[in-house]
CSV table of C-alpha atoms in Angstrom, one decimal:
chain,number,residue,atom,x,y,z
R,241,MET,CA,0.0,0.0,0.0
R,242,THR,CA,1.4,3.0,-1.0
R,243,GLU,CA,1.9,5.7,1.6
R,244,PRO,CA,-1.5,7.8,2.9
R,245,LEU,CA,-1.5,11.5,2.1
R,246,VAL,CA,-3.1,12.3,5.3
R,247,ARG,CA,-1.7,10.2,8.4
R,248,ILE,CA,-3.2,10.9,12.1
R,249,ARG,CA,-1.9,8.8,14.9
R,250,GLY,CA,-2.8,9.3,18.5
R,251,LEU,CA,-4.1,12.6,18.3
R,252,GLY,CA,-5.0,14.4,21.3
R,253,LYS,CA,-6.2,17.7,22.4
R,254,SER,CA,-7.8,19.3,25.4
R,255,PHE,CA,-9.9,22.5,25.7
R,256,GLY,CA,-9.2,23.4,29.2
R,257,PRO,CA,-10.4,20.3,31.7
R,258,THR,CA,-12.4,19.1,28.2
R,259,ARG,CA,-10.7,16.3,26.2
R,260,VAL,CA,-12.0,17.0,22.5
R,261,LEU,CA,-9.9,14.7,20.6
R,262,GLU,CA,-8.3,11.3,22.6
R,263,GLY,CA,-6.2,8.9,20.5
R,264,VAL,CA,-7.6,9.5,17.0
R,265,ASP,CA,-5.9,7.7,14.3
R,266,LEU,CA,-6.9,8.1,10.7
R,267,ASP,CA,-5.5,7.6,7.3
R,268,VAL,CA,-6.6,9.3,4.0
R,269,GLY,CA,-5.2,7.8,0.9
R,270,ARG,CA,-4.6,9.8,-2.2
R,271,GLY,CA,-7.9,10.5,-4.1
R,272,GLU,CA,-10.0,9.2,-1.2
R,273,ALA,CA,-13.2,11.1,0.1
R,274,VAL,CA,-13.2,10.5,3.9
R,275,VAL,CA,-16.7,11.6,5.5
R,276,VAL,CA,-16.5,12.2,9.4
R,277,ILE,CA,-19.9,11.9,11.0
R,278,GLY,CA,-21.0,11.9,14.5
R,279,PRO,CA,-23.2,14.0,17.4
R,280,SER,CA,-22.2,17.5,17.6
R,281,GLY,CA,-19.5,17.9,20.2
R,282,SER,CA,-18.1,14.7,19.2
R,283,GLY,CA,-14.7,16.5,18.3
R,284,LYS,CA,-15.1,16.1,14.4
R,285,THR,CA,-14.8,19.7,13.2
R,286,THR,CA,-12.0,20.1,16.0
R,287,LEU,CA,-10.2,17.2,14.2
R,288,LEU,CA,-10.6,18.7,10.6
R,289,ARG,CA,-9.5,22.2,11.9
R,290,CYS,CA,-6.4,20.4,13.5
R,291,ILE,CA,-5.3,19.2,10.0
R,292,ASN,CA,-4.8,22.8,8.8
R,293,VAL,CA,-3.7,24.1,12.1
R,294,LEU,CA,-6.5,26.3,12.6
R,295,GLU,CA,-6.4,24.4,16.2
R,296,THR,CA,-3.3,23.3,17.7
R,297,TYR,CA,-2.8,19.8,18.9
R,298,ASP,CA,-1.4,18.8,22.2
R,299,GLU,CA,-0.5,15.2,21.3
R,300,GLY,CA,0.1,13.0,18.6
R,301,SER,CA,1.1,13.3,15.1
R,302,ILE,CA,-0.6,14.8,11.9
R,303,GLN,CA,1.1,14.4,8.5
R,304,VAL,CA,0.1,15.6,5.3
R,305,ASP,CA,2.2,14.4,2.4
R,306,GLY,CA,4.9,13.1,4.8
R,307,VAL,CA,5.2,16.6,6.7
R,308,GLU,CA,4.2,17.0,10.4
R,309,VAL,CA,1.7,19.8,10.0
R,310,GLY,CA,1.6,21.6,13.6
R,311,TYR,CA,5.2,21.2,14.8
R,312,ASP,CA,8.8,20.9,13.4
R,313,GLY,CA,9.2,17.2,14.2
R,314,PRO,CA,7.3,13.8,15.4
R,315,PRO,CA,5.5,13.8,18.8
R,316,GLY,CA,8.2,13.8,21.6
R,317,PRO,CA,9.8,16.5,23.9
R,318,GLY,CA,11.2,19.8,22.8
R,319,ARG,CA,9.3,19.8,19.7
R,320,ARG,CA,8.6,23.1,18.7
R,321,PRO,CA,5.2,24.7,17.1
R,322,ARG,CA,5.5,25.6,13.9
R,323,ARG,CA,5.9,29.6,13.3
R,324,ASP,CA,3.4,31.5,11.2
R,325,GLY,CA,5.6,31.5,7.9
R,326,GLU,CA,6.0,27.6,8.1
R,327,LEU,CA,2.5,27.0,8.7
R,328,ALA,CA,1.4,29.7,5.9
R,329,ARG,CA,3.5,27.4,3.4
R,330,ILE,CA,1.7,24.1,4.8
R,331,ARG,CA,-1.6,25.4,4.5
R,332,ALA,CA,-1.3,26.5,0.9
R,333,ASP,CA,-1.5,22.8,-0.1
R,334,ILE,CA,-4.2,22.0,2.4
R,335,GLY,CA,-7.9,23.8,1.0
R,336,MET,CA,-10.7,24.4,3.1
R,337,VAL,CA,-14.0,25.6,2.8
R,338,PHE,CA,-16.4,26.7,5.6
R,339,GLN,CA,-19.9,26.1,7.1
R,340,LEU,CA,-20.1,30.1,7.1
R,341,PHE,CA,-18.4,30.7,3.7
R,342,ASN,CA,-16.1,33.1,5.2
R,343,LEU,CA,-15.7,35.1,1.7
R,344,PHE,CA,-13.8,38.1,2.1
R,345,PRO,CA,-16.9,40.7,1.8
R,346,HIS,CA,-14.9,43.5,0.5
R,347,LEU,CA,-13.7,41.5,-2.6
R,348,THR,CA,-15.7,40.3,-5.7
R,349,ALA,CA,-16.1,36.4,-6.3
R,350,LEU,CA,-13.3,36.4,-8.6
R,351,GLU,CA,-10.8,38.5,-6.3
R,352,ASN,CA,-11.9,36.3,-3.6
R,353,VAL,CA,-10.4,33.2,-5.8
R,354,MET,CA,-7.4,35.6,-7.1
R,355,LEU,CA,-6.1,36.6,-3.6
R,356,GLY,CA,-4.3,33.4,-2.9
R,357,LEU,CA,-3.2,32.8,-6.3
R,358,THR,CA,-1.5,36.2,-6.7
R,359,ARG,CA,-0.3,36.7,-2.9
R,360,VAL,CA,0.7,33.1,-2.1
R,361,ARG,CA,1.4,31.4,-5.2
R,362,GLY,CA,2.9,34.5,-6.8
R,363,MET,CA,1.4,34.0,-10.0
R,364,PRO,CA,1.1,37.1,-12.5
R,365,LYS,CA,-2.4,38.7,-12.3
R,366,ALA,CA,-3.5,37.4,-15.6
R,367,GLU,CA,-2.7,33.9,-15.3
R,368,ALA,CA,-4.3,34.1,-11.6
R,369,ARG,CA,-7.3,35.7,-13.2
R,370,ALA,CA,-7.5,32.7,-16.1
R,371,ARG,CA,-7.1,30.5,-13.3
R,372,ALA,CA,-9.7,31.8,-11.1
R,373,GLU,CA,-12.3,32.2,-14.0
R,374,HIS,CA,-12.0,28.8,-15.0
R,375,TRP,CA,-12.6,27.5,-11.3
R,376,LEU,CA,-15.7,29.9,-11.0
R,377,ALA,CA,-16.9,28.6,-14.3
R,378,ARG,CA,-16.5,24.8,-13.2
R,379,VAL,CA,-19.0,25.6,-10.1
R,380,GLY,CA,-21.3,27.4,-12.6
R,381,LEU,CA,-20.6,30.8,-11.6
R,382,SER,CA,-19.5,32.4,-14.9
R,383,ASP,CA,-22.1,35.1,-14.5
R,384,ARG,CA,-21.5,36.0,-11.0
R,385,MET,CA,-17.9,36.6,-11.2
R,386,SER,CA,-17.6,40.6,-10.3
R,387,ASN,CA,-20.3,40.1,-7.7
R,388,LEU,CA,-19.3,40.7,-4.1
R,389,PRO,CA,-20.5,38.2,-1.6
R,390,GLY,CA,-23.1,40.1,-0.1
R,391,GLN,CA,-24.8,40.1,-3.8
R,392,LEU,CA,-24.7,36.2,-3.8
R,393,SER,CA,-27.3,33.6,-2.3
R,394,GLY,CA,-25.7,31.2,-0.1
R,395,GLY,CA,-25.4,28.7,-2.3
R,396,GLN,CA,-23.5,30.8,-4.6
R,397,GLN,CA,-21.3,32.3,-1.8
R,398,GLN,CA,-20.6,28.6,-0.8
R,399,ARG,CA,-19.6,27.7,-4.5
R,400,VAL,CA,-17.1,30.4,-4.6
R,401,GLY,CA,-15.9,29.4,-1.3
R,402,ILE,CA,-15.1,26.0,-2.9
R,403,ALA,CA,-13.4,27.6,-6.2
R,404,ARG,CA,-11.2,29.6,-3.7
R,405,ALA,CA,-9.9,26.5,-2.2
R,406,VAL,CA,-9.4,24.5,-5.1
R,407,ALA,CA,-7.9,27.0,-7.3
R,408,MET,CA,-5.0,26.7,-5.0
R,409,GLU,CA,-4.7,23.2,-6.4
R,410,PRO,CA,-4.4,21.7,-2.7
R,411,LYS,CA,-3.2,18.1,-2.2
R,412,VAL,CA,-6.3,17.6,0.3
R,413,LEU,CA,-9.5,19.7,0.6
R,414,LEU,CA,-11.3,19.9,3.9
R,415,LEU,CA,-15.0,20.5,4.3
R,416,ASP,CA,-16.2,21.5,7.2
R,417,GLU,CA,-19.9,21.2,7.3
R,418,ILE,CA,-20.5,23.2,4.2
R,419,THR,CA,-24.2,23.1,3.9
R,420,SER,CA,-25.5,23.3,7.5
R,421,ALA,CA,-25.9,27.1,6.8
R,422,LEU,CA,-27.7,26.8,3.6
R,423,ASP,CA,-31.5,26.8,2.7
R,424,PRO,CA,-32.5,23.3,1.8
R,425,GLU,CA,-33.2,24.2,-1.9
R,426,LEU,CA,-29.6,25.3,-2.2
R,427,VAL,CA,-27.9,22.5,-0.8
R,428,GLY,CA,-28.2,20.3,-3.8
R,429,GLU,CA,-25.9,22.8,-6.1
R,430,VAL,CA,-23.2,22.6,-3.4
R,431,LEU,CA,-22.9,19.0,-3.0
R,432,SER,CA,-22.8,18.4,-7.0
R,433,ALA,CA,-20.1,20.9,-7.2
R,434,VAL,CA,-18.5,18.7,-4.4
R,435,GLN,CA,-19.4,15.2,-6.2
R,436,GLN,CA,-17.7,16.4,-9.3
R,437,LEU,CA,-14.4,17.1,-7.5
R,438,ALA,CA,-14.7,13.9,-5.8
R,439,ARG,CA,-15.0,12.3,-9.4
R,440,ASP,CA,-12.2,14.1,-10.6
R,441,GLY,CA,-10.0,12.6,-7.7
R,442,MET,CA,-9.5,15.3,-5.3
R,443,THR,CA,-8.7,14.2,-1.7
R,444,MET,CA,-11.1,15.0,0.7
R,445,VAL,CA,-11.8,15.1,4.5
R,446,VAL,CA,-15.4,15.9,4.9
R,447,VAL,CA,-17.5,16.8,8.0
R,448,THR,CA,-21.1,16.6,7.4
R,449,HIS,CA,-24.6,16.0,9.0
R,450,GLU,CA,-25.8,15.1,5.2
R,451,MET,CA,-26.0,11.5,5.2
R,452,THR,CA,-26.9,11.1,1.5
R,453,PHE,CA,-23.7,13.3,0.9
R,454,ALA,CA,-21.9,11.0,2.9
R,455,ARG,CA,-23.0,7.8,1.2
R,456,ASP,CA,-22.8,9.2,-2.2
R,457,VAL,CA,-19.6,11.0,-2.1
R,458,GLY,CA,-17.7,8.9,0.6
R,459,THR,CA,-15.3,6.4,-0.2
R,460,ARG,CA,-14.9,5.8,3.6
R,461,ILE,CA,-17.0,7.1,6.4
R,462,VAL,CA,-15.5,7.6,10.0
R,463,PHE,CA,-17.8,7.7,13.2
R,464,MET,CA,-16.8,10.0,16.0
R,465,ASP,CA,-18.3,10.2,19.4
R,466,ALA,CA,-17.0,11.8,22.5
R,467,ALA,CA,-13.4,12.5,21.2
R,468,ARG,CA,-13.1,9.2,19.8
R,469,VAL,CA,-13.1,7.4,16.7
R,470,VAL,CA,-15.6,4.7,17.5
R,471,ALA,CA,-16.5,3.2,14.2
R,472,GLU,CA,-15.0,3.4,10.4
R,473,GLY,CA,-15.5,1.4,7.4
R,474,THR,CA,-17.3,1.9,3.9
R,475,PRO,CA,-20.4,3.5,3.6
R,476,ARG,CA,-22.0,0.5,3.3
R,477,GLU,CA,-20.7,-1.1,6.5
R,478,ILE,CA,-21.6,2.3,8.4
R,479,LEU,CA,-24.9,3.4,7.1
R,480,VAL,CA,-26.4,0.2,6.0
R,481,GLU,CA,-25.2,-2.2,8.5
R,482,PRO,CA,-24.1,-0.2,11.5
R,483,ARG,CA,-22.9,-2.8,14.2
R,484,HIS,CA,-21.8,-0.4,16.7
R,485,GLU,CA,-24.4,0.4,19.2
R,486,ARG,CA,-23.6,4.1,19.8
R,487,LEU,CA,-23.4,4.4,15.8
R,488,ARG,CA,-26.9,3.0,15.8
R,489,SER,CA,-28.3,5.2,18.0
R,490,PHE,CA,-26.9,8.2,16.2
R,491,LEU,CA,-28.3,7.0,12.8
R,492,ALA,CA,-31.6,6.6,14.4
R,493,ARG,CA,-31.5,10.1,15.9
R,494,ILE,CA,-30.9,11.4,12.6
R,495,GLU,CA,-33.5,9.1,10.9
R,496,MET,CA,-36.1,10.9,13.4
R,497,LYS,CA,-35.1,14.1,12.0
R,498,GLY,CA,-36.7,13.1,8.8
R,499,HIS,CA,-33.6,12.8,6.4
L,28,MET,CA,-13.0,95.5,11.8
L,29,ILE,CA,-12.0,94.1,8.4
L,30,ASP,CA,-8.8,96.4,8.2
L,31,PHE,CA,-8.0,95.1,11.8
L,32,ALA,CA,-8.3,91.4,10.8
L,33,LEU,CA,-6.1,92.0,7.9
L,34,ARG,CA,-3.2,93.4,9.9
L,35,THR,CA,-3.4,90.9,12.7
L,36,LEU,CA,-3.7,87.9,9.9
L,37,PRO,CA,0.2,87.6,9.4
L,38,PHE,CA,0.9,87.0,13.0
L,39,LEU,CA,-1.9,84.6,13.3
L,40,TRP,CA,-0.7,82.9,10.2
L,41,ASP,CA,2.6,82.0,11.3
L,42,GLY,CA,0.8,80.4,14.4
L,43,LEU,CA,-1.5,78.5,12.2
L,44,LEU,CA,1.4,77.1,10.4
L,45,VAL,CA,2.7,75.8,13.9
L,46,THR,CA,-0.5,74.6,14.9
L,47,LEU,CA,-0.8,72.6,11.6
L,48,HIS,CA,3.0,71.2,12.0
L,49,VAL,CA,2.5,70.2,15.6
L,50,SER,CA,-0.9,68.5,14.7
L,51,ALA,CA,0.4,66.8,11.3
L,52,VAL,CA,3.6,65.2,13.1
L,53,VAL,CA,1.3,64.3,16.0
L,54,LEU,CA,-1.4,62.6,13.5
L,55,VAL,CA,1.1,60.4,11.8
L,56,VAL,CA,3.4,59.4,14.8
L,57,SER,CA,0.1,58.6,16.7
L,58,LEU,CA,-1.2,56.6,13.9
L,59,VAL,CA,1.8,54.4,13.2
L,60,LEU,CA,2.2,53.7,16.8
L,61,GLY,CA,-1.6,53.5,17.8
L,62,VAL,CA,-2.5,51.1,14.9
L,63,ALA,CA,0.7,48.7,15.8
L,64,ALA,CA,-0.4,48.9,19.5
L,65,GLY,CA,-3.9,48.0,18.4
L,66,VAL,CA,-2.9,45.1,16.6
L,67,GLY,CA,-0.7,44.2,19.7
L,68,PHE,CA,-4.3,44.5,21.5
L,69,ALA,CA,-6.2,42.4,19.2
L,70,TYR,CA,-3.5,39.4,18.5
L,71,GLY,CA,-0.7,39.5,20.9
L,72,PRO,CA,-0.1,37.1,23.8
L,73,LEU,CA,-0.9,38.2,27.5
L,74,TRP,CA,2.6,39.7,28.1
L,75,VAL,CA,2.3,42.0,25.2
L,76,ARG,CA,-1.2,43.0,26.0
L,77,ALA,CA,-0.9,43.7,29.6
L,78,PRO,CA,1.9,46.6,29.6
L,79,LEU,CA,0.0,48.0,26.4
L,80,ARG,CA,-2.9,47.9,28.5
L,81,LEU,CA,-1.4,49.8,31.5
L,82,CYS,CA,0.1,52.3,29.2
L,83,SER,CA,-3.1,52.9,27.3
L,84,ASP,CA,-5.0,53.5,30.4
L,85,VAL,CA,-2.4,55.9,32.0
L,86,LEU,CA,-2.1,57.9,28.8
L,87,ARG,CA,-5.9,58.2,28.5
L,88,GLY,CA,-6.6,58.7,32.0
L,89,THR,CA,-4.3,61.7,32.3
L,90,PRO,CA,-5.1,65.4,31.6
L,91,LEU,CA,-3.0,66.2,28.4
L,92,LEU,CA,-2.0,69.4,30.1
L,93,VAL,CA,-0.4,67.2,32.9
L,94,LEU,CA,1.2,65.0,30.4
L,95,ILE,CA,2.8,68.0,28.3
L,96,PHE,CA,4.1,69.4,31.5
L,97,CYS,CA,5.3,65.8,32.6
L,98,VAL,CA,7.7,65.5,29.5
L,99,TYR,CA,8.7,69.4,29.7
L,100,TYR,CA,9.3,69.5,33.2
L,101,LEU,CA,9.8,66.2,34.7
L,102,LEU,CA,11.9,64.3,32.2
L,103,PRO,CA,14.8,66.9,33.1
L,104,PHE,CA,15.2,65.3,36.4
L,105,ALA,CA,15.5,62.0,34.5
L,106,GLY,CA,18.5,63.7,32.7
L,107,LEU,CA,16.4,64.3,29.8
L,108,ASN,CA,16.2,68.1,28.6
L,109,LEU,CA,13.9,68.5,25.8
L,110,GLN,CA,13.1,71.5,23.9
L,111,PRO,CA,9.2,72.9,23.9
L,112,PHE,CA,8.4,71.7,20.6
L,113,PRO,CA,10.0,68.1,20.5
L,114,ALA,CA,8.5,67.6,24.5
L,115,ALA,CA,5.0,68.8,23.4
L,116,VAL,CA,5.2,66.7,20.1
L,117,ILE,CA,6.0,63.5,22.5
L,118,ALA,CA,3.4,63.9,25.1
L,119,LEU,CA,0.6,64.9,22.3
L,120,SER,CA,1.5,61.7,20.2
L,121,ALA,CA,1.7,59.4,23.3
L,122,PHE,CA,-1.7,60.8,24.5
L,123,LYS,CA,-3.2,60.1,20.9
L,124,ALA,CA,-1.5,57.1,20.3
L,125,ALA,CA,-3.4,55.3,23.3
L,126,HIS,CA,-6.6,56.7,21.9
L,127,VAL,CA,-5.7,55.5,18.1
L,128,ALA,CA,-4.9,51.9,19.8
L,129,GLU,CA,-8.4,51.6,21.4
L,130,ILE,CA,-10.2,52.7,18.2
L,131,ALA,CA,-7.9,50.3,16.1
L,132,ARG,CA,-8.4,47.2,18.6
L,133,GLY,CA,-12.1,47.8,18.2
L,134,ALA,CA,-12.1,47.8,14.3
L,135,ILE,CA,-9.8,44.6,14.2
L,136,SER,CA,-11.7,43.0,16.8
L,137,SER,CA,-15.0,43.4,15.1
L,138,ILE,CA,-13.8,41.4,12.1
L,139,ALA,CA,-15.3,38.2,12.4
L,140,PRO,CA,-12.7,35.5,13.5
L,141,GLY,CA,-13.8,33.4,10.1
L,142,GLN,CA,-12.0,36.1,8.1
L,143,SER,CA,-8.4,35.3,9.7
L,144,ASP,CA,-9.3,31.6,9.5
L,145,ALA,CA,-10.4,31.9,5.6
L,146,GLY,CA,-6.9,34.1,5.2
L,147,LYS,CA,-4.7,31.2,6.7
L,148,ALA,CA,-6.7,28.3,5.0
L,149,ILE,CA,-5.3,29.6,1.6
L,150,GLY,CA,-1.9,30.1,3.1
L,151,LEU,CA,-1.6,33.9,4.2
L,152,THR,CA,1.0,35.0,6.6
L,153,PHE,CA,-0.2,37.1,9.6
L,154,ALA,CA,1.1,40.3,7.8
L,155,GLN,CA,-0.7,39.1,4.5
L,156,ARG,CA,-3.9,38.4,6.4
L,157,LEU,CA,-3.7,42.1,8.2
L,158,ALA,CA,-2.9,44.0,4.6
L,159,TRP,CA,-5.5,42.0,2.3
L,160,VAL,CA,-7.9,40.8,4.6
L,161,VAL,CA,-8.4,42.4,8.1
L,162,PHE,CA,-7.2,46.0,7.5
L,163,PRO,CA,-9.5,46.7,4.3
L,164,GLN,CA,-12.4,45.6,6.4
L,165,ALA,CA,-11.5,47.3,9.7
L,166,LEU,CA,-10.9,50.4,7.9
L,167,ARG,CA,-14.7,51.2,7.7
L,168,ARG,CA,-14.8,51.0,11.4
L,169,PHE,CA,-11.9,52.7,12.2
L,170,LEU,CA,-11.9,56.0,10.2
L,171,PRO,CA,-15.0,57.6,11.7
L,172,PRO,CA,-13.8,57.7,15.4
L,173,TRP,CA,-10.2,58.1,14.0
L,174,VAL,CA,-11.3,61.3,12.3
L,175,ASN,CA,-13.1,62.4,15.2
L,176,SER,CA,-9.6,62.1,17.3
L,177,VAL,CA,-7.8,64.0,14.7
L,178,THR,CA,-10.3,67.0,15.2
L,179,ASP,CA,-9.6,66.4,18.6
L,180,THR,CA,-5.8,66.7,18.0
L,181,VAL,CA,-5.7,69.9,16.1
L,182,LYS,CA,-7.9,71.4,19.1
L,183,GLY,CA,-5.6,69.6,21.5
L,184,SER,CA,-2.4,71.1,20.0
L,185,SER,CA,-3.6,74.5,21.6
L,186,LEU,CA,-2.4,73.2,25.0
L,187,VAL,CA,1.3,73.6,23.3
L,188,SER,CA,1.2,77.1,23.9
L,189,LEU,CA,1.5,76.7,27.7
L,190,VAL,CA,5.3,75.3,27.0
L,191,GLY,CA,6.0,78.5,25.1
L,192,ILE,CA,5.4,77.5,21.5
L,193,VAL,CA,3.7,80.1,19.4
L,194,ASP,CA,1.2,78.1,18.0
L,195,LEU,CA,-2.1,79.4,16.8
L,196,MET,CA,-3.6,80.1,20.3
L,197,LEU,CA,-0.5,81.8,21.6
L,198,ALA,CA,0.1,83.9,18.4
L,199,ALA,CA,-3.6,84.9,19.1
L,200,GLN,CA,-2.6,85.8,22.8
L,201,GLN,CA,0.5,87.8,21.7
L,202,VAL,CA,-1.7,90.1,19.1
L,203,ILE,CA,-4.1,90.8,21.8
L,204,GLY,CA,-1.3,91.4,24.4
L,205,ARG,CA,-0.3,94.3,21.8
L,206,THR,CA,-3.8,95.6,20.7
L,207,TYR,CA,-6.1,95.0,23.6
L,208,GLU,CA,-9.0,93.8,21.1
L,209,PRO,CA,-9.4,90.5,22.4
L,210,LEU,CA,-12.8,89.8,20.8
L,211,PRO,CA,-11.9,90.1,17.0
L,212,VAL,CA,-8.7,88.2,17.5
L,213,TYR,CA,-10.1,85.1,19.5
L,214,VAL,CA,-13.2,85.0,16.7
L,215,LEU,CA,-10.6,85.0,13.9
L,216,ALA,CA,-8.4,82.2,15.6
L,217,ALA,CA,-11.7,80.2,16.4
L,218,LEU,CA,-12.6,80.7,12.8
L,219,MET,CA,-9.1,79.1,11.9
L,220,TYR,CA,-9.4,76.2,13.9
L,221,PHE,CA,-12.8,75.6,12.9
L,222,ALA,CA,-11.8,76.0,8.9
L,223,ILE,CA,-9.4,73.1,9.5
L,224,ASN,CA,-11.8,71.1,11.4
L,225,TYR,CA,-14.6,71.5,9.1
L,226,ALA,CA,-12.3,70.6,6.1
L,227,LEU,CA,-11.4,67.4,8.0
L,228,SER,CA,-15.0,66.3,8.7
L,229,VAL,CA,-15.7,66.9,5.2
L,230,ALA,CA,-12.9,64.7,3.8
L,231,SER,CA,-13.6,62.3,6.2
L,232,ARG,CA,-17.4,61.8,5.3
L,233,ARG,CA,-16.1,61.5,1.4
L,234,LEU,CA,-13.7,58.9,2.8
L,235,GLU,CA,-16.6,56.9,4.7
L,236,ALA,CA,-18.8,56.9,1.6
L,237,ARG,CA,-15.8,55.6,-0.6
L,238,PHE,CA,-15.1,52.9,1.9
L,239,ALA,CA,-18.6,51.9,2.6
L,240,TYR,CA,-18.8,49.1,0.1
L,241,ILE,CA,-19.2,46.1,2.5
L,242,ARG,CA,-22.8,45.0,2.6
L,243,GLU,CA,-23.5,43.1,6.0
């Protein structure tokens, strides 16, 4: 088996006295779409945010393409948290799409996508513009490029968010409950954009409450509860034939909400 | 009356230039120091924030005149003899910088944390996030209170006359001392202060309109 693109071992983190991550192990291979599900407060969003070090982690290791992301070396005494400049270089290769979009409200859709290309990748303006236009077209926003985020619907904003992340051509894409803040009728357009990316072989780690999305996009599903990974398997193993007790009751609660 | 005003004008004019000079230097110095301190307030660790908090509270809690006198009359005891002009400019700048720091802190803190997250996620460094993500958005909230504080600076600069700098205020008093005609001279000086501050207000409204592009 080839080396996994994302390799997480013994990950632990506390917020004060609360353990939010406890001994988490996870491998994400190239081209895989790993979907993390679980009740709120189970640590799944924190896990995702640790991968690009929006949250620091206290114990264990996260490697992306062989590089420890949060520290200058493997677990052990004396390892040093990475500095801002090192983190910036690492994060440039890890894309992220946010629940609340987090578009830059003072920039147009096109400028939102171009910012990282010009300032981080050092691309000439014309080249960055061409690449941004390409990705905005891919998510169906050719006619909205010069709009400010405030002039776009939630679904359109989130598709700009996706274009902004993938235009950087990241090694892995992190999706943090990207449809939770959307009106139900706008969820479809965002999910189909992501499905397209998955088909094209983008490596993804997805946190979601959309079980249909988990089933359709996920090559593997991870169930987290109370800071730990409780169950892991194919969509079929996890969603159709759940064996673990807590997983079954979680799925039952989700079903009752009328999925 | 008009004739009298015309004859006093050259004296007041020199004072006006000094007032503008003091105000301009204080404005630039306090802007640079204040924004840097505001960034420290918003993002710094405790060992940065705590001393900043102390400095800011002391400076803002002390009357400006007392600050000017402290720098001019007390620093010599510490072996630092300053001329009136630098002494007054240092006192005014420190006072203003504390105010600018609070304004900058408020403006920066009003930007949602998700904006910094998004900047980090595309690989921007801290300085780049400030330059391209945070400052452009914070500017709109920074400008109105900052222009207020600039007009305060121009008015507050009249206190430098008390350490013997011949600014607009002291120039007016000198003219009065020779002519014994306080009313027209004070009115003329007041009009000059008003003209400066009114121009600043107009400029700020234009700026605010220009930067009001963000729809919430």
